[in-house]
Short mmCIF file of C-alpha atoms and ligand atoms in Angstrom, two decimals:
data_model
loop_
_atom_site.label_atom_id
_atom_site.label_comp_id
_atom_site.label_asym_id
_atom_site.label_seq_id
_atom_site.Cartn_x
_atom_site.Cartn_y
_atom_site.Cartn_z
CA THR A 1 0.12 -0.01 0.03
CA THR A 2 1.26 3.29 -0.54
CA SER A 3 0.36 6.32 1.32
CA GLU A 4 -1.89 7.41 -2.20
CA ASP A 5 -4.04 4.28 -1.50
CA LEU A 6 -4.64 5.50 2.27
CA PRO A 7 -7.78 8.29 2.95
CA LEU A 8 -6.48 11.17 4.54
CA VAL A 9 -6.77 11.26 8.55
CA GLN A 10 -7.08 14.24 10.77
CA ASP A 11 -4.12 15.03 13.13
CA PRO A 12 -6.54 14.63 16.20
CA SER A 13 -3.84 17.10 18.01
CA LEU A 14 -5.80 19.94 15.92
CA PRO A 15 -7.98 22.23 17.25
CA GLU A 16 -11.86 22.21 16.30
CA PRO A 17 -12.83 24.19 13.36
CA ALA A 18 -15.12 27.29 13.71
CA HIS A 19 -17.81 26.45 10.68
CA ILE A 20 -17.66 29.22 8.57
CA LYS A 21 -19.00 31.00 4.93
CA ILE A 22 -16.19 32.46 2.64
CA ARG A 23 -17.40 35.94 3.51
CA ASP A 24 -16.39 35.87 6.57
CA ALA A 25 -12.74 34.03 5.90
CA VAL A 26 -11.30 37.58 6.71
CA PRO A 27 -7.56 36.59 7.89
CA ALA A 28 -7.76 39.78 10.39
CA ARG A 29 -10.87 37.91 11.82
CA GLU A 30 -10.14 34.24 11.74
CA GLN A 31 -6.20 34.35 11.34
CA LYS A 32 -4.93 31.32 13.55
CA LYS A 33 -8.33 30.46 14.16
CA ARG A 34 -8.87 27.21 12.57
CA VAL A 35 -11.95 27.11 10.41
CA LYS A 36 -13.58 24.90 7.95
CA ILE A 37 -15.52 25.78 4.84
CA ASP A 38 -18.01 23.98 2.27
CA GLY A 39 -18.02 24.68 -1.43
CA TRP A 40 -17.83 23.73 -4.81
CA VAL A 41 -14.27 23.36 -6.63
CA HIS A 42 -14.25 26.72 -8.95
CA ARG A 43 -10.92 26.05 -10.11
CA LEU A 44 -8.07 23.88 -9.88
CA ARG A 45 -4.29 23.98 -10.45
CA ARG A 46 -2.20 21.27 -9.77
CA GLN A 47 1.74 22.28 -9.90
CA GLY A 48 3.74 19.17 -10.06
CA LYS A 49 2.62 16.18 -8.10
CA SER A 50 2.85 18.31 -4.71
CA ILE A 51 1.26 20.82 -4.46
CA MET A 52 -2.80 21.76 -5.55
CA PHE A 53 -4.52 25.13 -5.65
CA VAL A 54 -8.18 25.02 -5.52
CA VAL A 55 -10.48 28.47 -5.59
CA LEU A 56 -13.36 27.15 -3.59
CA ARG A 57 -16.57 28.73 -4.10
CA ASP A 58 -19.70 28.77 -1.66
CA GLY A 59 -22.03 31.64 -2.99
CA THR A 60 -21.02 34.36 -0.50
CA GLY A 61 -17.16 34.59 -2.45
CA TYR A 62 -14.15 32.49 -3.42
CA LEU A 63 -11.40 31.76 -1.52
CA GLN A 64 -7.91 30.20 -2.62
CA CYS A 65 -6.88 27.09 -0.78
CA PHE A 66 -3.68 26.09 -0.95
CA PHE A 67 -2.73 22.07 -0.52
CA ASP A 68 0.54 20.79 0.28
CA SER A 69 2.30 17.30 -0.43
CA LYS A 70 0.50 15.67 2.34
CA MET A 71 -2.77 17.08 1.25
CA VAL A 72 -2.47 16.04 -1.67
CA SER A 73 -0.69 12.41 -1.54
CA ASN A 74 -4.23 10.83 -1.71
CA ALA A 75 -6.48 8.83 -4.54
CA HIS A 76 -9.06 12.01 -4.21
CA ALA A 77 -6.72 14.54 -5.05
CA LYS A 78 -6.07 12.86 -8.06
CA GLY A 79 -9.44 12.56 -9.00
CA LEU A 80 -10.35 15.96 -7.88
CA SER A 81 -12.52 17.72 -10.86
CA VAL A 82 -14.22 21.16 -11.05
CA GLU A 83 -17.67 21.64 -9.41
CA SER A 84 -17.04 18.71 -6.67
CA THR A 85 -18.44 19.75 -3.47
CA ILE A 86 -15.63 19.53 -0.79
CA SER A 87 -14.88 20.44 2.75
CA VAL A 88 -11.57 22.23 3.66
CA TYR A 89 -10.14 22.86 7.07
CA GLY A 90 -7.29 25.13 7.64
CA THR A 91 -6.21 28.57 8.80
CA LEU A 92 -6.23 31.33 6.78
CA VAL A 93 -2.63 33.08 5.80
CA ALA A 94 -1.74 36.32 3.39
CA VAL A 95 -0.56 34.73 0.24
CA PRO A 96 3.32 34.61 0.15
CA GLU A 97 4.93 37.45 -1.59
CA GLY A 98 4.67 37.58 -5.43
CA GLN A 99 1.92 35.61 -5.48
CA VAL A 100 -2.03 36.42 -5.81
CA ALA A 101 -5.29 35.22 -4.71
CA PRO A 102 -9.05 36.51 -4.35
CA ASP A 103 -8.61 39.34 -1.86
CA GLY A 104 -4.86 38.70 -1.07
CA HIS A 105 -5.30 35.75 1.00
CA GLU A 106 -5.58 32.36 1.22
CA LEU A 107 -6.66 28.97 3.37
CA GLN A 108 -3.70 26.79 4.30
CA VAL A 109 -5.17 23.27 4.34
CA ASP A 110 -4.69 20.71 7.12
CA PHE A 111 -7.48 18.50 6.27
CA TRP A 112 -10.30 17.86 3.58
CA GLU A 113 -13.50 15.41 2.63
CA VAL A 114 -14.97 15.12 -0.74
CA ILE A 115 -18.74 15.74 -0.41
CA ARG A 116 -19.35 14.63 -3.97
CA MET A 117 -17.10 14.13 -6.87
CA ALA A 118 -18.08 15.68 -9.83
CA PRO A 119 -17.14 13.65 -13.25
CA ALA A 120 -14.15 14.24 -14.75
CA GLY A 121 -12.92 13.55 -18.66
CA GLU A 122 -15.44 13.74 -21.44
CA ASP A 123 -18.35 14.36 -18.85
CA SER A 124 -16.49 17.00 -17.00
CA PHE A 125 -18.15 20.51 -16.33
CA GLU A 126 -15.34 22.06 -18.49
CA CYS A 127 -16.50 20.11 -21.53
CA CYS A 128 -20.37 20.35 -20.87
CA LEU A 129 -20.11 24.10 -20.71
CA ASN A 130 -17.69 25.26 -23.61
CA GLN A 131 -18.09 28.48 -23.82
CA GLU A 132 -17.60 29.24 -27.70
CA ALA A 133 -21.26 27.33 -28.32
CA SER A 134 -23.84 28.19 -29.58
CA VAL A 135 -26.52 30.56 -27.74
CA ASP A 136 -29.06 27.76 -27.68
CA VAL A 137 -26.44 25.40 -26.27
CA LEU A 138 -25.69 27.57 -23.65
CA LEU A 139 -29.23 28.36 -23.35
CA ASN A 140 -29.79 24.37 -22.53
CA GLN A 141 -27.06 24.67 -19.99
CA ARG A 142 -28.18 27.85 -18.19
CA HIS A 143 -28.41 25.98 -14.84
CA LEU A 144 -24.48 25.28 -15.09
CA VAL A 145 -23.61 28.65 -16.82
CA HIS A 146 -25.12 30.27 -13.23
CA ARG A 147 -21.91 29.01 -12.04
CA GLY A 148 -19.74 31.44 -14.01
CA GLU A 149 -18.31 34.57 -12.52
CA THR A 150 -20.26 36.95 -15.26
CA ALA A 151 -23.65 35.28 -14.49
CA THR A 152 -23.28 35.18 -11.13
CA LYS A 153 -22.57 39.01 -10.94
CA ILE A 154 -25.65 39.24 -12.78
CA LEU A 155 -27.68 37.19 -10.80
CA LYS A 156 -26.76 38.71 -7.56
CA LEU A 157 -26.92 42.44 -8.99
CA ARG A 158 -30.78 41.31 -9.47
CA SER A 159 -31.21 40.33 -6.07
CA TRP A 160 -29.91 43.65 -4.62
CA LEU A 161 -31.64 45.80 -7.45
CA LEU A 162 -35.09 44.56 -6.40
CA GLY A 163 -34.01 45.10 -3.05
CA ALA A 164 -33.09 48.89 -4.30
CA PHE A 165 -36.73 49.21 -6.08
CA ARG A 166 -38.58 47.58 -2.37
CA GLY A 167 -35.99 50.23 -0.72
CA HIS A 168 -37.25 52.72 -2.78
CA PHE A 169 -40.70 52.21 -2.57
CA GLU A 170 -40.94 51.86 0.88
CA LYS A 171 -38.95 55.14 1.64
CA SER A 172 -41.54 56.51 -0.33
CA GLY A 173 -44.38 55.07 1.85
CA TYR A 174 -45.76 52.94 -0.92
CA PHE A 175 -47.18 49.45 0.03
CA GLU A 176 -46.24 46.33 -1.28
CA ILE A 177 -49.54 43.87 -2.85
CA THR A 178 -49.22 40.55 -4.49
CA PRO A 179 -52.00 40.45 -7.12
CA PRO A 180 -53.28 37.29 -9.10
CA CYS A 181 -51.50 36.16 -12.15
CA ILE A 182 -54.68 33.81 -13.23
CA LEU A 183 -57.33 36.44 -14.51
CA GLN A 184 -60.19 36.70 -16.74
CA THR A 185 -59.78 40.27 -18.06
CA GLN A 186 -57.01 41.97 -20.22
CA VAL A 187 -54.84 44.90 -20.00
CA GLU A 188 -52.83 45.90 -22.81
CA GLY A 189 -54.08 44.00 -26.05
CA GLY A 190 -55.74 40.92 -27.09
CA SER A 191 -52.69 39.82 -29.26
CA THR A 192 -50.40 39.10 -26.84
CA LEU A 193 -52.31 36.87 -23.86
CA PHE A 194 -51.95 33.59 -23.43
CA SER A 195 -55.07 31.90 -22.90
CA PHE A 196 -55.49 28.51 -21.20
CA ASP A 197 -58.74 26.49 -19.52
CA TYR A 198 -59.45 27.57 -16.10
CA PHE A 199 -61.58 24.47 -14.95
CA GLY A 200 -63.95 24.69 -18.03
CA GLU A 201 -63.46 28.76 -18.20
CA LYS A 202 -61.20 30.60 -20.37
CA ALA A 203 -58.16 32.36 -18.51
CA TYR A 204 -55.57 34.60 -19.12
CA LEU A 205 -51.93 34.88 -17.62
CA THR A 206 -51.64 38.72 -16.63
CA GLN A 207 -49.90 41.25 -18.92
CA SER A 208 -50.22 43.83 -16.12
CA SER A 209 -51.53 44.41 -12.48
CA GLN A 210 -52.24 47.64 -13.44
CA LEU A 211 -56.25 47.16 -12.85
CA TYR A 212 -56.05 45.54 -9.29
CA LEU A 213 -53.22 48.59 -8.26
CA GLU A 214 -55.84 50.51 -9.16
CA THR A 215 -58.46 48.90 -6.87
CA VAL A 216 -56.39 49.02 -3.59
CA CYS A 217 -55.58 53.10 -3.88
CA PRO A 218 -58.52 54.03 -2.00
CA SER A 219 -57.77 51.71 0.77
CA LEU A 220 -54.02 51.88 0.89
CA GLY A 221 -53.10 54.81 -1.15
CA ASP A 222 -49.77 54.69 -3.13
CA VAL A 223 -49.12 50.98 -3.94
CA TYR A 224 -46.98 48.99 -5.80
CA CYS A 225 -45.81 45.07 -7.05
CA ILE A 226 -43.19 43.37 -8.25
CA GLN A 227 -44.99 40.62 -10.24
CA GLU A 228 -44.32 38.42 -12.92
CA SER A 229 -46.33 39.32 -16.33
CA PHE A 230 -46.87 37.18 -19.62
CA ARG A 231 -46.87 38.16 -23.15
CA ALA A 232 -47.63 36.03 -26.01
CA GLU A 233 -44.92 37.63 -28.07
CA LYS A 234 -44.45 35.69 -31.40
CA SER A 235 -41.23 37.53 -32.44
CA LYS A 236 -37.46 36.85 -31.01
CA THR A 237 -35.98 40.34 -30.52
CA ARG A 238 -33.50 41.59 -27.62
CA ARG A 239 -36.14 43.22 -25.59
CA HIS A 240 -39.26 40.77 -25.92
CA LEU A 241 -39.92 37.57 -23.30
CA SER A 242 -43.03 35.85 -22.85
CA GLU A 243 -42.31 36.04 -19.49
CA PHE A 244 -40.70 39.19 -17.25
CA THR A 245 -40.23 40.47 -13.89
CA HIS A 246 -42.75 43.81 -14.05
CA ILE A 247 -42.29 46.51 -11.46
CA GLU A 248 -45.53 48.48 -11.45
CA ALA A 249 -47.34 51.31 -9.32
CA GLU A 250 -50.22 53.20 -8.88
CA PHE A 251 -50.50 56.48 -7.24
CA SER A 252 -53.70 58.56 -6.40
CA PHE A 253 -54.43 62.10 -6.42
CA ILE A 254 -51.58 63.13 -8.99
CA LYS A 255 -51.09 64.96 -11.99
CA PHE A 256 -49.06 63.75 -15.34
CA ASP A 257 -46.32 66.01 -14.28
CA ASP A 258 -46.25 64.05 -10.91
CA LEU A 259 -46.03 60.58 -12.55
CA LEU A 260 -43.07 61.36 -14.74
CA CYS A 261 -41.19 62.99 -11.71
CA ARG A 262 -42.07 60.02 -9.83
CA ILE A 263 -40.65 57.72 -12.50
CA GLU A 264 -37.20 59.37 -13.10
CA GLU A 265 -36.92 59.94 -9.07
CA MET A 266 -37.08 56.05 -8.65
CA VAL A 267 -34.66 55.43 -11.61
CA CYS A 268 -32.48 57.92 -10.29
CA ASP A 269 -32.88 56.54 -6.62
CA VAL A 270 -32.57 53.29 -7.37
CA VAL A 271 -29.24 53.63 -9.54
CA ALA A 272 -27.90 56.05 -6.23
CA ARG A 273 -28.76 52.98 -4.07
CA MET A 274 -26.45 50.55 -6.19
CA LEU A 275 -23.59 53.05 -6.47
CA LYS A 276 -23.89 53.39 -2.70
CA HIS A 277 -23.44 49.25 -2.30
CA PRO A 278 -19.81 48.33 -2.08
CA ILE A 279 -19.74 45.03 -3.91
CA ALA A 280 -23.05 46.16 -5.92
CA ALA A 281 -20.80 49.10 -7.66
CA ALA A 282 -18.05 47.12 -8.31
CA TYR A 283 -19.74 44.61 -9.94
CA LEU A 284 -21.39 47.26 -11.96
CA LYS A 285 -18.48 48.80 -12.98
CA ASP A 286 -16.76 45.36 -14.28
CA LEU A 287 -19.86 44.60 -16.31
CA HIS A 288 -20.53 48.31 -17.56
CA PRO A 289 -17.10 50.46 -16.81
CA GLU A 290 -18.34 53.52 -18.71
CA PHE A 291 -21.77 53.49 -16.92
CA VAL A 292 -22.78 57.17 -15.54
CA ALA A 293 -25.80 58.08 -13.64
CA PRO A 294 -28.41 59.51 -15.41
CA LYS A 295 -28.72 63.55 -15.14
CA ARG A 296 -31.88 64.76 -13.68
CA PRO A 297 -34.57 66.31 -15.29
CA PHE A 298 -34.65 63.68 -17.84
CA LYS A 299 -35.68 64.92 -21.62
CA ARG A 300 -39.35 65.62 -22.38
CA MET A 301 -40.45 64.69 -25.90
CA ASP A 302 -43.82 64.68 -26.93
CA TYR A 303 -45.07 61.50 -29.47
CA SER A 304 -45.86 64.52 -32.44
CA GLU A 305 -42.05 66.14 -31.75
CA ALA A 306 -40.49 62.13 -32.41
CA ILE A 307 -42.72 62.12 -35.63
CA ALA A 308 -41.15 65.23 -36.89
CA TRP A 309 -37.70 64.00 -35.51
CA LEU A 310 -38.00 60.69 -37.35
CA GLN A 311 -39.21 62.81 -40.54
CA ALA A 312 -36.01 65.18 -40.27
CA HIS A 313 -33.88 62.51 -40.14
CA SER A 314 -35.50 60.51 -43.08
CA VAL A 315 -36.34 57.58 -40.83
CA MET A 316 -38.96 55.63 -43.16
CA LYS A 317 -41.71 53.25 -42.35
CA GLU A 318 -40.21 49.64 -42.62
CA GLU A 319 -43.70 48.29 -44.25
CA ASP A 320 -44.18 51.01 -47.38
CA GLY A 321 -40.74 52.91 -47.26
CA MET A 322 -43.19 56.03 -46.53
CA PRO A 323 -42.26 58.57 -43.80
CA PHE A 324 -43.90 58.66 -40.17
CA GLN A 325 -46.95 60.63 -39.91
CA PHE A 326 -49.18 60.99 -36.97
CA GLY A 327 -50.90 58.54 -35.89
CA ASP A 328 -48.57 56.00 -36.38
CA ASP A 329 -47.11 53.65 -34.08
CA ILE A 330 -42.89 54.09 -33.73
CA PRO A 331 -41.56 50.59 -34.03
CA GLU A 332 -38.95 49.10 -31.97
CA LYS A 333 -36.24 50.21 -34.62
CA PRO A 334 -36.85 53.52 -35.34
CA GLU A 335 -37.00 54.48 -31.42
CA ARG A 336 -33.88 52.88 -30.84
CA PHE A 337 -32.54 54.61 -33.24
CA MET A 338 -33.57 57.92 -32.17
CA THR A 339 -32.88 56.87 -28.52
CA ASP A 340 -29.35 56.02 -29.20
CA THR A 341 -28.69 59.28 -31.44
CA ILE A 342 -29.95 61.24 -28.64
CA GLY A 343 -27.76 59.55 -25.73
CA GLU A 344 -30.04 60.34 -22.82
CA PRO A 345 -32.91 59.05 -21.16
CA ILE A 346 -36.21 60.23 -23.07
CA PHE A 347 -39.80 60.55 -21.36
CA LEU A 348 -41.56 60.43 -24.64
CA CYS A 349 -45.64 61.69 -24.05
CA ARG A 350 -48.91 62.08 -25.05
CA PHE A 351 -49.05 58.97 -27.69
CA PRO A 352 -52.35 59.14 -29.84
CA VAL A 353 -55.41 57.57 -28.54
CA GLU A 354 -55.87 55.07 -31.18
CA ILE A 355 -52.71 53.17 -30.54
CA LYS A 356 -53.15 53.19 -26.64
CA SER A 357 -54.73 51.05 -24.30
CA PHE A 358 -58.67 51.90 -23.48
CA TYR A 359 -58.02 52.79 -19.89
CA MET A 360 -55.99 55.64 -21.00
CA MET A 361 -56.77 59.34 -19.70
CA LYS A 362 -57.12 61.98 -22.90
CA ASP A 363 -54.82 65.13 -22.73
CA ALA A 364 -57.13 68.04 -21.68
CA SER A 365 -55.67 70.38 -24.43
CA ASP A 366 -55.33 67.93 -27.17
CA PRO A 367 -57.94 65.23 -26.98
CA ARG A 368 -56.37 63.47 -29.74
CA VAL A 369 -53.82 62.01 -27.40
CA THR A 370 -53.52 61.00 -23.99
CA GLU A 371 -51.25 61.48 -20.92
CA SER A 372 -49.01 58.58 -21.26
CA CYS A 373 -45.55 58.44 -21.26
CA ASP A 374 -42.56 55.31 -22.29
CA LEU A 375 -39.36 56.13 -20.83
CA LEU A 376 -36.59 55.42 -23.20
CA MET A 377 -33.16 54.46 -22.52
CA PRO A 378 -30.03 54.36 -24.94
CA ASN A 379 -29.31 50.84 -25.95
CA VAL A 380 -32.34 49.47 -25.16
CA GLY A 381 -35.57 51.66 -26.05
CA GLU A 382 -38.64 51.80 -23.49
CA ILE A 383 -37.98 50.32 -20.59
CA VAL A 384 -41.08 51.73 -18.39
CA GLY A 385 -44.52 52.79 -19.79
CA GLY A 386 -47.31 54.99 -17.97
CA SER A 387 -50.48 56.85 -18.12
CA MET A 388 -52.98 58.99 -16.26
CA ARG A 389 -56.04 56.97 -16.06
CA ILE A 390 -59.49 57.93 -17.31
CA PHE A 391 -61.69 58.36 -14.03
CA ASP A 392 -64.78 58.79 -15.72
CA GLU A 393 -67.19 55.93 -15.85
CA GLU A 394 -68.56 57.24 -19.23
CA GLU A 395 -65.46 58.03 -20.77
CA LEU A 396 -64.08 54.28 -19.39
CA MET A 397 -67.51 52.62 -20.98
CA ALA A 398 -66.68 54.48 -24.70
CA GLY A 399 -62.74 53.28 -24.16
CA PHE A 400 -64.23 49.51 -23.57
CA LYS A 401 -66.38 50.31 -26.63
CA ARG A 402 -63.37 51.73 -29.23
CA GLU A 403 -61.34 48.61 -28.39
CA GLY A 404 -63.93 46.47 -28.79
CA LEU A 405 -64.18 44.76 -25.00
CA ASP A 406 -66.73 43.40 -23.07
CA PRO A 407 -67.04 45.40 -20.56
CA ALA A 408 -69.11 42.63 -18.29
CA PRO A 409 -66.00 41.32 -16.82
CA TYR A 410 -64.68 44.39 -15.52
CA TYR A 411 -67.58 45.55 -13.12
CA TRP A 412 -65.11 45.74 -10.42
CA PHE A 413 -62.88 48.24 -12.60
CA ILE A 414 -65.72 50.17 -13.57
CA ASP A 415 -67.24 50.10 -10.06
CA LEU A 416 -63.84 52.36 -9.15
CA ARG A 417 -65.44 54.93 -11.20
CA LYS A 418 -68.78 54.68 -9.20
CA TYR A 419 -67.62 54.62 -5.49
CA GLY A 420 -65.25 57.88 -4.96
CA SER A 421 -63.83 58.09 -8.21
CA PHE A 422 -60.32 59.75 -8.35
CA PRO A 423 -57.56 60.98 -10.46
CA HIS A 424 -54.84 58.57 -10.79
CA GLY A 425 -51.69 57.22 -12.49
CA GLY A 426 -49.27 54.69 -12.80
CA PHE A 427 -46.45 52.94 -14.66
CA GLY A 428 -44.88 49.65 -15.29
CA LEU A 429 -41.39 49.08 -15.65
CA GLY A 430 -39.74 45.73 -17.31
CA PHE A 431 -37.00 44.90 -14.85
CA GLU A 432 -34.93 42.86 -17.65
CA ARG A 433 -34.57 46.01 -19.95
CA PHE A 434 -33.84 48.06 -16.73
CA MET A 435 -31.23 45.81 -16.38
CA ALA A 436 -30.16 45.36 -19.50
CA TRP A 437 -29.71 49.16 -20.01
CA LEU A 438 -27.96 49.45 -16.40
CA LEU A 439 -25.66 46.41 -17.33
CA LYS A 440 -25.47 47.49 -20.90
CA ARG A 441 -26.32 44.15 -21.81
CA ASP A 442 -27.13 43.00 -25.57
CA HIS A 443 -30.33 40.83 -24.98
CA VAL A 444 -32.70 40.91 -21.83
CA ARG A 445 -32.82 37.29 -21.73
CA ASP A 446 -29.20 37.73 -20.60
CA VAL A 447 -30.54 39.12 -17.18
CA CYS A 448 -32.83 36.40 -16.73
CA LEU A 449 -32.55 33.67 -14.50
CA TYR A 450 -34.25 31.18 -17.14
CA PRO A 451 -35.44 33.26 -19.94
CA ARG A 452 -38.86 32.43 -21.58
CA TYR A 453 -39.55 33.31 -25.48
CA ILE A 454 -41.06 31.85 -28.39
CA GLY A 455 -39.58 28.84 -29.09
CA ARG A 456 -37.82 28.44 -25.29
CA CYS A 457 -39.31 27.13 -22.06
CA LEU A 458 -36.48 24.80 -20.57
CA PRO A 459 -34.79 24.67 -18.12
O1 4AD B 1 -46.20 49.26 -21.69
P1 4AD B 1 -46.25 48.32 -21.27
O2 4AD B 1 -47.50 47.01 -21.88
O3 4AD B 1 -47.31 48.64 -20.08
C1 4AD B 1 -48.49 48.33 -19.31
O4 4AD B 1 -48.22 47.11 -19.02
C2 4AD B 1 -49.07 49.53 -18.23
N1 4AD B 1 -50.31 48.30 -17.96
C3 4AD B 1 -48.18 49.46 -17.45
C4 4AD B 1 -48.95 50.25 -16.04
O5 4AD B 1 -48.90 51.25 -16.32
N2 4AD B 1 -48.96 49.60 -14.94
O6 4AD B 1 -45.29 47.41 -20.44
C5 4AD B 1 -44.68 48.49 -19.38
C6 4AD B 1 -43.08 48.19 -19.73
C7 4AD B 1 -42.70 48.25 -21.06
O7 4AD B 1 -41.88 49.37 -21.07
C8 4AD B 1 -41.43 47.20 -20.90
O8 4AD B 1 -40.19 47.71 -20.30
C9 4AD B 1 -42.16 46.08 -20.14
O9 4AD B 1 -42.92 46.49 -19.20
N3 4AD B 1 -42.54 45.04 -21.31
C10 4AD B 1 -41.70 43.76 -21.61
N4 4AD B 1 -40.65 43.38 -20.89
C11 4AD B 1 -40.17 42.29 -21.63
N5 4AD B 1 -40.49 41.54 -22.79
C12 4AD B 1 -41.82 41.61 -23.12
N6 4AD B 1 -42.53 41.15 -24.10
C13 4AD B 1 -42.44 43.31 -22.49
N7 4AD B 1 -43.57 43.66 -22.80
C14 4AD B 1 -43.67 44.88 -21.74
#
């Protein structure tokens, strides 16, 4: 028998370790104390036969672990592969002069155990996750892609950003609600509704929680929700998903300009909160080095001015090659061109009644247009859609009629206009689009856990 066949035995004279996470593995705090840390083998480097360096990952950070000749002289060390789970025991030390490690320190391993070995060879993690693979292959392996450093940063930023939005809303005194996703009414048009059989009745997946937010303004005042919304978008674009995280808010007794200010305040406060968070700010810098926080106030531009801008820049409609006219929808491509050319956030306001939803308030000074806004950001385009809502019952009924909607299932929404109707407005922000803007990602799917769009429903 050679020493390589023998299991590693812990030296009984060593003290009991403290069981810690990598984030707490700070030498100043833990030095000279013996620690035990569990995690995944993130990177592995063998130096000759007698030394091994492992970068261990546990979700809270990365830690370089140094295995000396005694620690590598066993069969497990020989077979150790990336993504195996192990427990390491030892003492934290500063890395020797001339060497580098994450955070400048490493763990000198005095004992270790394998929890589960990951496959080696053709089945190894590195072979499964060839970074050169096509987008679709990488999306099939997204559960493994998440272990990479960029994907991990994005997911952590996602979590912190959701916290920043909640922090902003809480500071502003808004209440959070959790509306249902299964419903029998539509908000943003029938063409993007997912419908299904609900115990013998037709039901839909929510496109927006706006109508439900409106119903609780009379009891809770200003409210918000962070909820998945669903759209049966039949095209693959850089910014369309069939399921996205929708951040929506509704405010009572405000004017259109207050709505714009509140959206602007939210975007800037969330960015400021991120920049104040030391780790989030560092990740943001890694992912989008040239990011600068947008300046207030954001540029305001009416829809009619945007049409004039497109005409002046000879941007033609794709379908017929004709110039844009008042009343035309501005599709993604020309909207992106205009936003990227102007190069700063733009509130695009006052869209024509005909191209907007049934519930939108008309502008008192020009009944052809609504008190509506889209917030456009460079590199993405529209990230927010909002408006003031019709609060007169008769006007609302005319809106249903114009859009060919049966008002019956909206009785509760109509009741809001009966029992103490109130001027109000709100918005919806597409969280993935917001992140794509902030982190300068090409595609909204890059910031999703498991993106959903036409042709993709796995993993
Ligand atoms: O402009 P939208 O359709 O507005 C509404 O749903 C309103 N009812 C919201 C409200 O006033 N409470 O959608 C709002 C935002 C868009 O600006 C966009 O950022 C995002 O939701 N969004 C999508 N994001 C990804 N994929 C899609 N298919 C999206 N559709 C909308």
